[in-house]
Amino acid sequence: MTRLSNDPAAFADEALEGFAAAHPRRVRQVPGGVVRATRTAPGQVAVVVGGGSGHYPAFSGLVGQGLAHGAAVGNVFASPSAHQVRQVARAAESGGGVLLAYGNYAGDVLHFGQAASQLTADGIPTRTLGVTDDMSSASPAEAHKRRGVAGDLVVFKTAAAAAEAGQPLDEVTRIAELANARTRSFGVAFSGCTLPGADHPLFSVPEGRMAVGLGIHGEPGMGERPVPTADEAAELLVATVLGELPEGVASPHGQRAAVILNGLGSVKYEELFVVYRRVAQLLSDAGVEAVDPEVGELVTSFDMAGVSLTLCWLTDELEPLWTAPADAPAYRKGTVEAAELFVPDLPLPAETADDTVPPATDASREAARTVLRALRVLKDTVGVHAEELGRIDAVAGDGDHGIGMTRGSTGAYEAAAQAEALGAGAETLLHRAADAWADRAGGTSGALWGAMLRALGTALGNTERPTAPVVAEGVAQAAADVMELGKAEVGDKTMVDVLIPFSYALTAATESGQPLATAWDTAAHSASAAAEATAGLLPRMGRARPHAEKSLGTPDAGAHSLALIVRAVHGVFAPTLETH
């Protein structure tokens, strides 16, 4: 378990601060993550990687010469926000454009995609690539839905080496795509991991059993088997990975492959070497030549006791990129001529709140004060239920929902309080709360809650006293934006299964002439019923999708938290907003 921590919600920030302090000659901390401490050649493509904390040495430990130029670091098991990614990319780029590379998880796809669009619009050409090497998370026919696990390293390494060699952005992207298409991973685990501050692991494996096909976010395996010997584990891993060859590889015989035997956190190096002894024999018997094999902890999941095998089937183009020298805090290969340290002319500006707000009427400022009270109730409600939300999320997901909601709601309330003190109207207050939520929480949930608050703020405006129909219109737009952004529909077992019934009920009640407090109460009952009903659904989106059956009988964590929140804030609006 994670024994040494302070505030669990601050764990990722404190870990990053300590990491940067420990490696000042290789990385420097910037808002959102870390970048190389050494100077990058002008015009070189910047490869910026990233994802949630809890996977060291991924992602921050892979920043250095010959490897990544920067890493955007999110909360525990949660993607960094688009704002974080954008800040790191700006600090890392040197005129050649940016490749954003990450594991193929919903939150990462959302935030890195948004960051890429914003960077490109600002004149920095940017491409994205989600790594999809985990064989257990989707069938070959749906390979685009697969997760990124230890294969991240091969894709990051080859792309970065191509960038170091002076290849242009389109070529670096093509090489990353080629490496991804030729990489496969499969893993097993003997116990789950425990998040900071938690007193039990995200999943457990019965004594004498082994989970097969696990993820790196504490997700349970796809099945179970008896605990094998080291040789039997090696045979399972090799047989599975060799059982699915990429397009263009007709047979393993005569092939050269980058090989990674990855420890997920608690399996010790000597154990890994015992397993690799047999892996090497089996690959040799199959006619596969292992090129610069890596054995050790490369992509972890806190203290998970597990191991995974990755093969990237090399081409004449990929092999020299895989074997090229690199010097990062957690990954070194060959000899790298040390570049001079880069000291920015001016430090990056500190993240400070804007001390001005757009004009607002007295009516809108009064509404903003009511919204602030609602955000306070929201934050307090999340605080009371954070542990429960994490427990629900851990049934088939990664158990981080409580931590993410705590960070997001706290950030939103603090930003809203600052805006209210400056005399902000309802729109400005909610927009600043939205940005803070998305930035502090990261992950899919952070992006969606940011979108909801922003849509509601736009509807309320900074001028008029909001009426009940206007509030309902804002909630309806929030629901539409969430569906557009997250691509979920009713029945997918997500927060949409609560948001849509709540919106429909609120609209119907306000159109019938009910005051806001009464209409909200009616809609909140619909939300509670809809949240309970998600227990009977199979997830079709997000990290719980590969473990659909495990979630039967348990409500969706995002749906449950939304229902708790709309129930808790009932009545807060009545004193200020118009009743009709």
Short mmCIF file of C-alpha atoms in Angstrom, two decimals, residues 302-534:
data_model
loop_
_atom_site.label_atom_id
_atom_site.label_comp_id
_atom_site.label_asym_id
_atom_site.label_seq_id
_atom_site.Cartn_x
_atom_site.Cartn_y
_atom_site.Cartn_z
CA PHE A 302 1.53 2.06 -7.42
CA ASP A 303 2.06 -1.18 -5.46
CA MET A 304 0.29 -3.60 -7.79
CA ALA A 305 1.89 -7.05 -7.75
CA GLY A 306 1.94 -7.85 -11.44
CA VAL A 307 3.98 -8.23 -14.58
CA SER A 308 3.40 -7.56 -18.27
CA LEU A 309 5.14 -8.47 -21.49
CA THR A 310 5.43 -6.07 -24.43
CA LEU A 311 6.74 -6.82 -27.91
CA CYS A 312 7.21 -4.27 -30.67
CA TRP A 313 7.93 -5.95 -33.98
CA LEU A 314 10.77 -3.81 -35.31
CA THR A 315 11.39 -2.68 -38.85
CA ASP A 316 14.66 -1.45 -40.32
CA GLU A 317 13.37 2.05 -39.64
CA LEU A 318 12.21 1.48 -36.06
CA GLU A 319 15.17 -0.52 -34.75
CA PRO A 320 17.81 2.25 -34.74
CA LEU A 321 15.30 4.55 -33.07
CA TRP A 322 14.63 1.98 -30.33
CA THR A 323 18.38 1.46 -29.74
CA ALA A 324 19.33 5.16 -29.93
CA PRO A 325 20.88 6.67 -26.79
CA ALA A 326 18.70 8.34 -24.17
CA ASP A 327 19.26 9.96 -20.81
CA ALA A 328 16.19 10.50 -18.63
CA PRO A 329 15.87 10.22 -14.84
CA ALA A 330 14.40 6.72 -15.05
CA TYR A 331 15.60 5.47 -18.44
CA ARG A 332 19.14 5.53 -19.81
CA LYS A 333 20.57 3.84 -22.87
CA GLY A 334 23.95 4.21 -24.51
CA THR A 335 25.95 7.42 -24.20
CA VAL A 336 24.38 10.82 -24.65
CA GLU A 337 26.51 13.91 -25.08
CA ALA A 338 25.20 16.18 -22.37
CA ALA A 339 23.55 19.33 -23.65
CA GLU A 340 23.91 22.57 -21.77
CA LEU A 341 21.35 23.38 -19.13
CA PHE A 342 18.64 25.72 -20.31
CA VAL A 343 17.79 28.62 -18.06
CA PRO A 344 14.80 30.60 -19.34
CA ASP A 345 15.37 34.34 -19.69
CA LEU A 346 12.28 34.85 -17.59
CA PRO A 347 10.60 32.30 -15.36
CA LEU A 348 7.22 31.08 -16.48
CA PRO A 349 4.57 33.35 -14.99
CA ALA A 350 2.94 32.04 -11.85
CA GLU A 351 -0.63 30.91 -12.07
CA THR A 352 -2.50 33.84 -10.60
CA ALA A 353 -6.17 34.63 -10.61
CA ASP A 354 -7.35 37.44 -12.88
CA ASP A 355 -8.02 40.43 -10.63
CA THR A 356 -10.56 41.99 -12.95
CA VAL A 357 -14.02 40.84 -14.00
CA PRO A 358 -16.39 41.95 -16.76
CA PRO A 359 -19.16 44.34 -15.75
CA ALA A 360 -22.29 42.83 -14.20
CA THR A 361 -25.60 44.14 -12.95
CA ASP A 362 -26.66 44.03 -9.32
CA ALA A 363 -29.19 41.36 -10.22
CA SER A 364 -26.53 39.13 -11.73
CA ARG A 365 -24.12 39.69 -8.84
CA GLU A 366 -26.91 38.65 -6.46
CA ALA A 367 -27.42 35.50 -8.54
CA ALA A 368 -23.65 34.89 -8.43
CA ARG A 369 -23.76 34.90 -4.64
CA THR A 370 -26.46 32.23 -4.74
CA VAL A 371 -24.42 30.18 -7.19
CA LEU A 372 -21.43 30.47 -4.87
CA ARG A 373 -23.53 29.06 -2.01
CA ALA A 374 -24.53 26.19 -4.29
CA LEU A 375 -20.89 25.49 -5.13
CA ARG A 376 -20.07 25.47 -1.43
CA VAL A 377 -22.81 22.90 -0.81
CA LEU A 378 -21.55 20.90 -3.80
CA LYS A 379 -17.98 20.88 -2.43
CA ASP A 380 -19.11 19.86 1.04
CA THR A 381 -21.30 17.09 -0.36
CA VAL A 382 -18.39 15.68 -2.36
CA GLY A 383 -16.21 15.80 0.75
CA VAL A 384 -18.69 13.77 2.76
CA HIS A 385 -19.10 11.14 0.04
CA ALA A 386 -15.58 11.04 -1.48
CA GLU A 387 -14.65 7.68 0.01
CA GLU A 388 -17.96 6.14 -1.10
CA LEU A 389 -17.48 7.49 -4.63
CA GLY A 390 -14.00 5.97 -4.80
CA ARG A 391 -15.31 2.63 -3.58
CA ILE A 392 -18.06 2.55 -6.22
CA ASP A 393 -15.63 3.57 -8.94
CA ALA A 394 -13.21 0.79 -7.94
CA VAL A 395 -15.70 -1.99 -8.66
CA ALA A 396 -14.88 -1.93 -12.37
CA GLY A 397 -12.84 1.25 -12.82
CA ASP A 398 -9.82 2.85 -11.22
CA GLY A 399 -11.22 4.16 -7.93
CA ASP A 400 -10.13 7.78 -8.43
CA HIS A 401 -13.57 9.39 -8.75
CA GLY A 402 -13.69 10.59 -5.15
CA ILE A 403 -10.23 12.19 -5.33
CA GLY A 404 -10.98 13.80 -8.70
CA MET A 405 -14.32 15.20 -7.55
CA THR A 406 -12.71 16.54 -4.39
CA ARG A 407 -9.99 18.35 -6.32
CA GLY A 408 -12.42 19.67 -8.93
CA SER A 409 -15.14 20.89 -6.60
CA THR A 410 -12.62 22.51 -4.24
CA GLY A 411 -10.89 24.29 -7.12
CA ALA A 412 -14.22 25.44 -8.54
CA TYR A 413 -15.42 26.83 -5.22
CA GLU A 414 -12.14 28.67 -4.56
CA ALA A 415 -12.16 30.24 -8.04
CA ALA A 416 -15.81 31.19 -7.66
CA ALA A 417 -15.18 32.78 -4.26
CA GLN A 418 -12.38 34.90 -5.73
CA ALA A 419 -14.62 35.95 -8.62
CA GLU A 420 -17.50 36.85 -6.28
CA ALA A 421 -15.19 38.98 -4.15
CA LEU A 422 -14.30 40.96 -7.29
CA GLY A 423 -17.97 41.62 -8.05
CA ALA A 424 -18.45 39.05 -10.80
CA GLY A 425 -21.81 38.25 -12.31
CA ALA A 426 -23.20 34.73 -12.50
CA GLU A 427 -21.72 34.00 -15.94
CA THR A 428 -18.19 35.06 -15.04
CA LEU A 429 -18.29 33.27 -11.71
CA LEU A 430 -19.41 29.99 -13.27
CA HIS A 431 -16.94 30.24 -16.16
CA ARG A 432 -14.05 30.67 -13.74
CA ALA A 433 -15.34 27.81 -11.61
CA ALA A 434 -15.61 25.67 -14.76
CA ASP A 435 -12.01 26.35 -15.80
CA ALA A 436 -10.73 25.65 -12.29
CA TRP A 437 -12.67 22.37 -12.04
CA ALA A 438 -11.36 21.06 -15.36
CA ASP A 439 -7.81 22.14 -14.54
CA ARG A 440 -7.66 20.81 -10.98
CA ALA A 441 -9.49 17.53 -11.53
CA GLY A 442 -8.32 16.51 -14.99
CA GLY A 443 -9.72 13.23 -16.27
CA THR A 444 -12.95 12.77 -18.15
CA SER A 445 -14.99 13.84 -15.15
CA GLY A 446 -13.08 17.12 -14.85
CA ALA A 447 -13.64 17.99 -18.49
CA LEU A 448 -17.35 17.17 -18.32
CA TRP A 449 -18.00 19.09 -15.10
CA GLY A 450 -16.12 22.04 -16.58
CA ALA A 451 -18.35 21.88 -19.64
CA MET A 452 -21.51 21.74 -17.51
CA LEU A 453 -20.62 24.74 -15.37
CA ARG A 454 -19.57 26.75 -18.41
CA ALA A 455 -22.84 26.05 -20.24
CA LEU A 456 -24.88 27.00 -17.21
CA GLY A 457 -22.90 30.21 -16.77
CA THR A 458 -23.42 31.20 -20.39
CA ALA A 459 -27.17 30.74 -19.97
CA LEU A 460 -27.34 32.82 -16.79
CA GLY A 461 -25.31 35.70 -18.20
CA ASN A 462 -23.99 38.77 -16.39
CA THR A 463 -27.03 40.99 -16.83
CA GLU A 464 -30.48 39.62 -16.09
CA ARG A 465 -31.85 38.05 -12.95
CA PRO A 466 -32.03 34.38 -14.02
CA THR A 467 -35.48 32.83 -14.16
CA ALA A 468 -36.38 29.18 -13.65
CA PRO A 469 -36.80 28.54 -17.42
CA VAL A 470 -33.37 30.12 -18.04
CA VAL A 471 -31.79 27.79 -15.47
CA ALA A 472 -33.52 24.83 -17.14
CA GLU A 473 -32.25 26.02 -20.52
CA GLY A 474 -28.71 26.17 -19.12
CA VAL A 475 -28.96 22.63 -17.75
CA ALA A 476 -30.27 21.41 -21.11
CA GLN A 477 -27.32 23.01 -22.89
CA ALA A 478 -24.97 21.48 -20.31
CA ALA A 479 -26.41 18.05 -21.08
CA ALA A 480 -25.98 18.59 -24.82
CA ASP A 481 -22.38 19.73 -24.35
CA VAL A 482 -21.53 16.75 -22.15
CA MET A 483 -22.92 14.32 -24.72
CA GLU A 484 -21.02 16.03 -27.51
CA LEU A 485 -17.76 16.14 -25.57
CA GLY A 486 -17.87 12.69 -23.98
CA LYS A 487 -19.70 10.92 -26.84
CA ALA A 488 -21.86 9.02 -24.32
CA GLU A 489 -25.56 8.39 -24.71
CA VAL A 490 -28.31 7.33 -22.35
CA GLY A 491 -27.77 3.66 -21.51
CA ASP A 492 -23.96 3.77 -21.62
CA LYS A 493 -23.77 3.78 -17.80
CA THR A 494 -22.28 7.23 -17.35
CA MET A 495 -23.36 10.52 -15.76
CA VAL A 496 -25.44 11.12 -18.91
CA ASP A 497 -27.93 8.56 -17.55
CA VAL A 498 -28.69 11.02 -14.74
CA LEU A 499 -28.08 14.32 -16.49
CA ILE A 500 -30.63 13.74 -19.27
CA PRO A 501 -33.55 12.69 -17.00
CA PHE A 502 -32.72 15.55 -14.63
CA SER A 503 -32.69 18.05 -17.52
CA TYR A 504 -35.93 16.74 -19.02
CA ALA A 505 -37.70 16.82 -15.67
CA LEU A 506 -36.45 20.33 -14.86
CA THR A 507 -37.52 21.67 -18.24
CA ALA A 508 -40.97 20.09 -17.99
CA ALA A 509 -41.51 21.38 -14.46
CA THR A 510 -40.45 24.95 -15.25
CA GLU A 511 -42.54 25.00 -18.44
CA SER A 512 -45.56 24.03 -16.33
CA GLY A 513 -44.98 27.12 -14.20
CA GLN A 514 -43.36 25.56 -11.14
CA PRO A 515 -40.98 27.83 -9.16
CA LEU A 516 -37.33 26.89 -9.44
CA ALA A 517 -37.06 25.33 -5.97
CA THR A 518 -40.08 23.10 -6.62
CA ALA A 519 -38.99 22.24 -10.17
CA TRP A 520 -35.46 21.44 -8.97
CA ASP A 521 -36.84 19.16 -6.27
CA THR A 522 -38.95 17.30 -8.83
CA ALA A 523 -35.95 16.91 -11.15
CA ALA A 524 -33.67 15.81 -8.30
CA HIS A 525 -36.02 12.92 -7.54
CA SER A 526 -35.75 11.88 -11.19
CA ALA A 527 -31.96 12.09 -10.94
CA SER A 528 -31.86 9.87 -7.84
CA ALA A 529 -34.02 7.23 -9.47
CA ALA A 530 -31.94 7.34 -12.65
CA ALA A 531 -28.70 6.95 -10.67
CA GLU A 532 -30.04 3.87 -8.89
CA ALA A 533 -31.13 2.42 -12.22
CA THR A 534 -27.56 2.53 -13.58
#
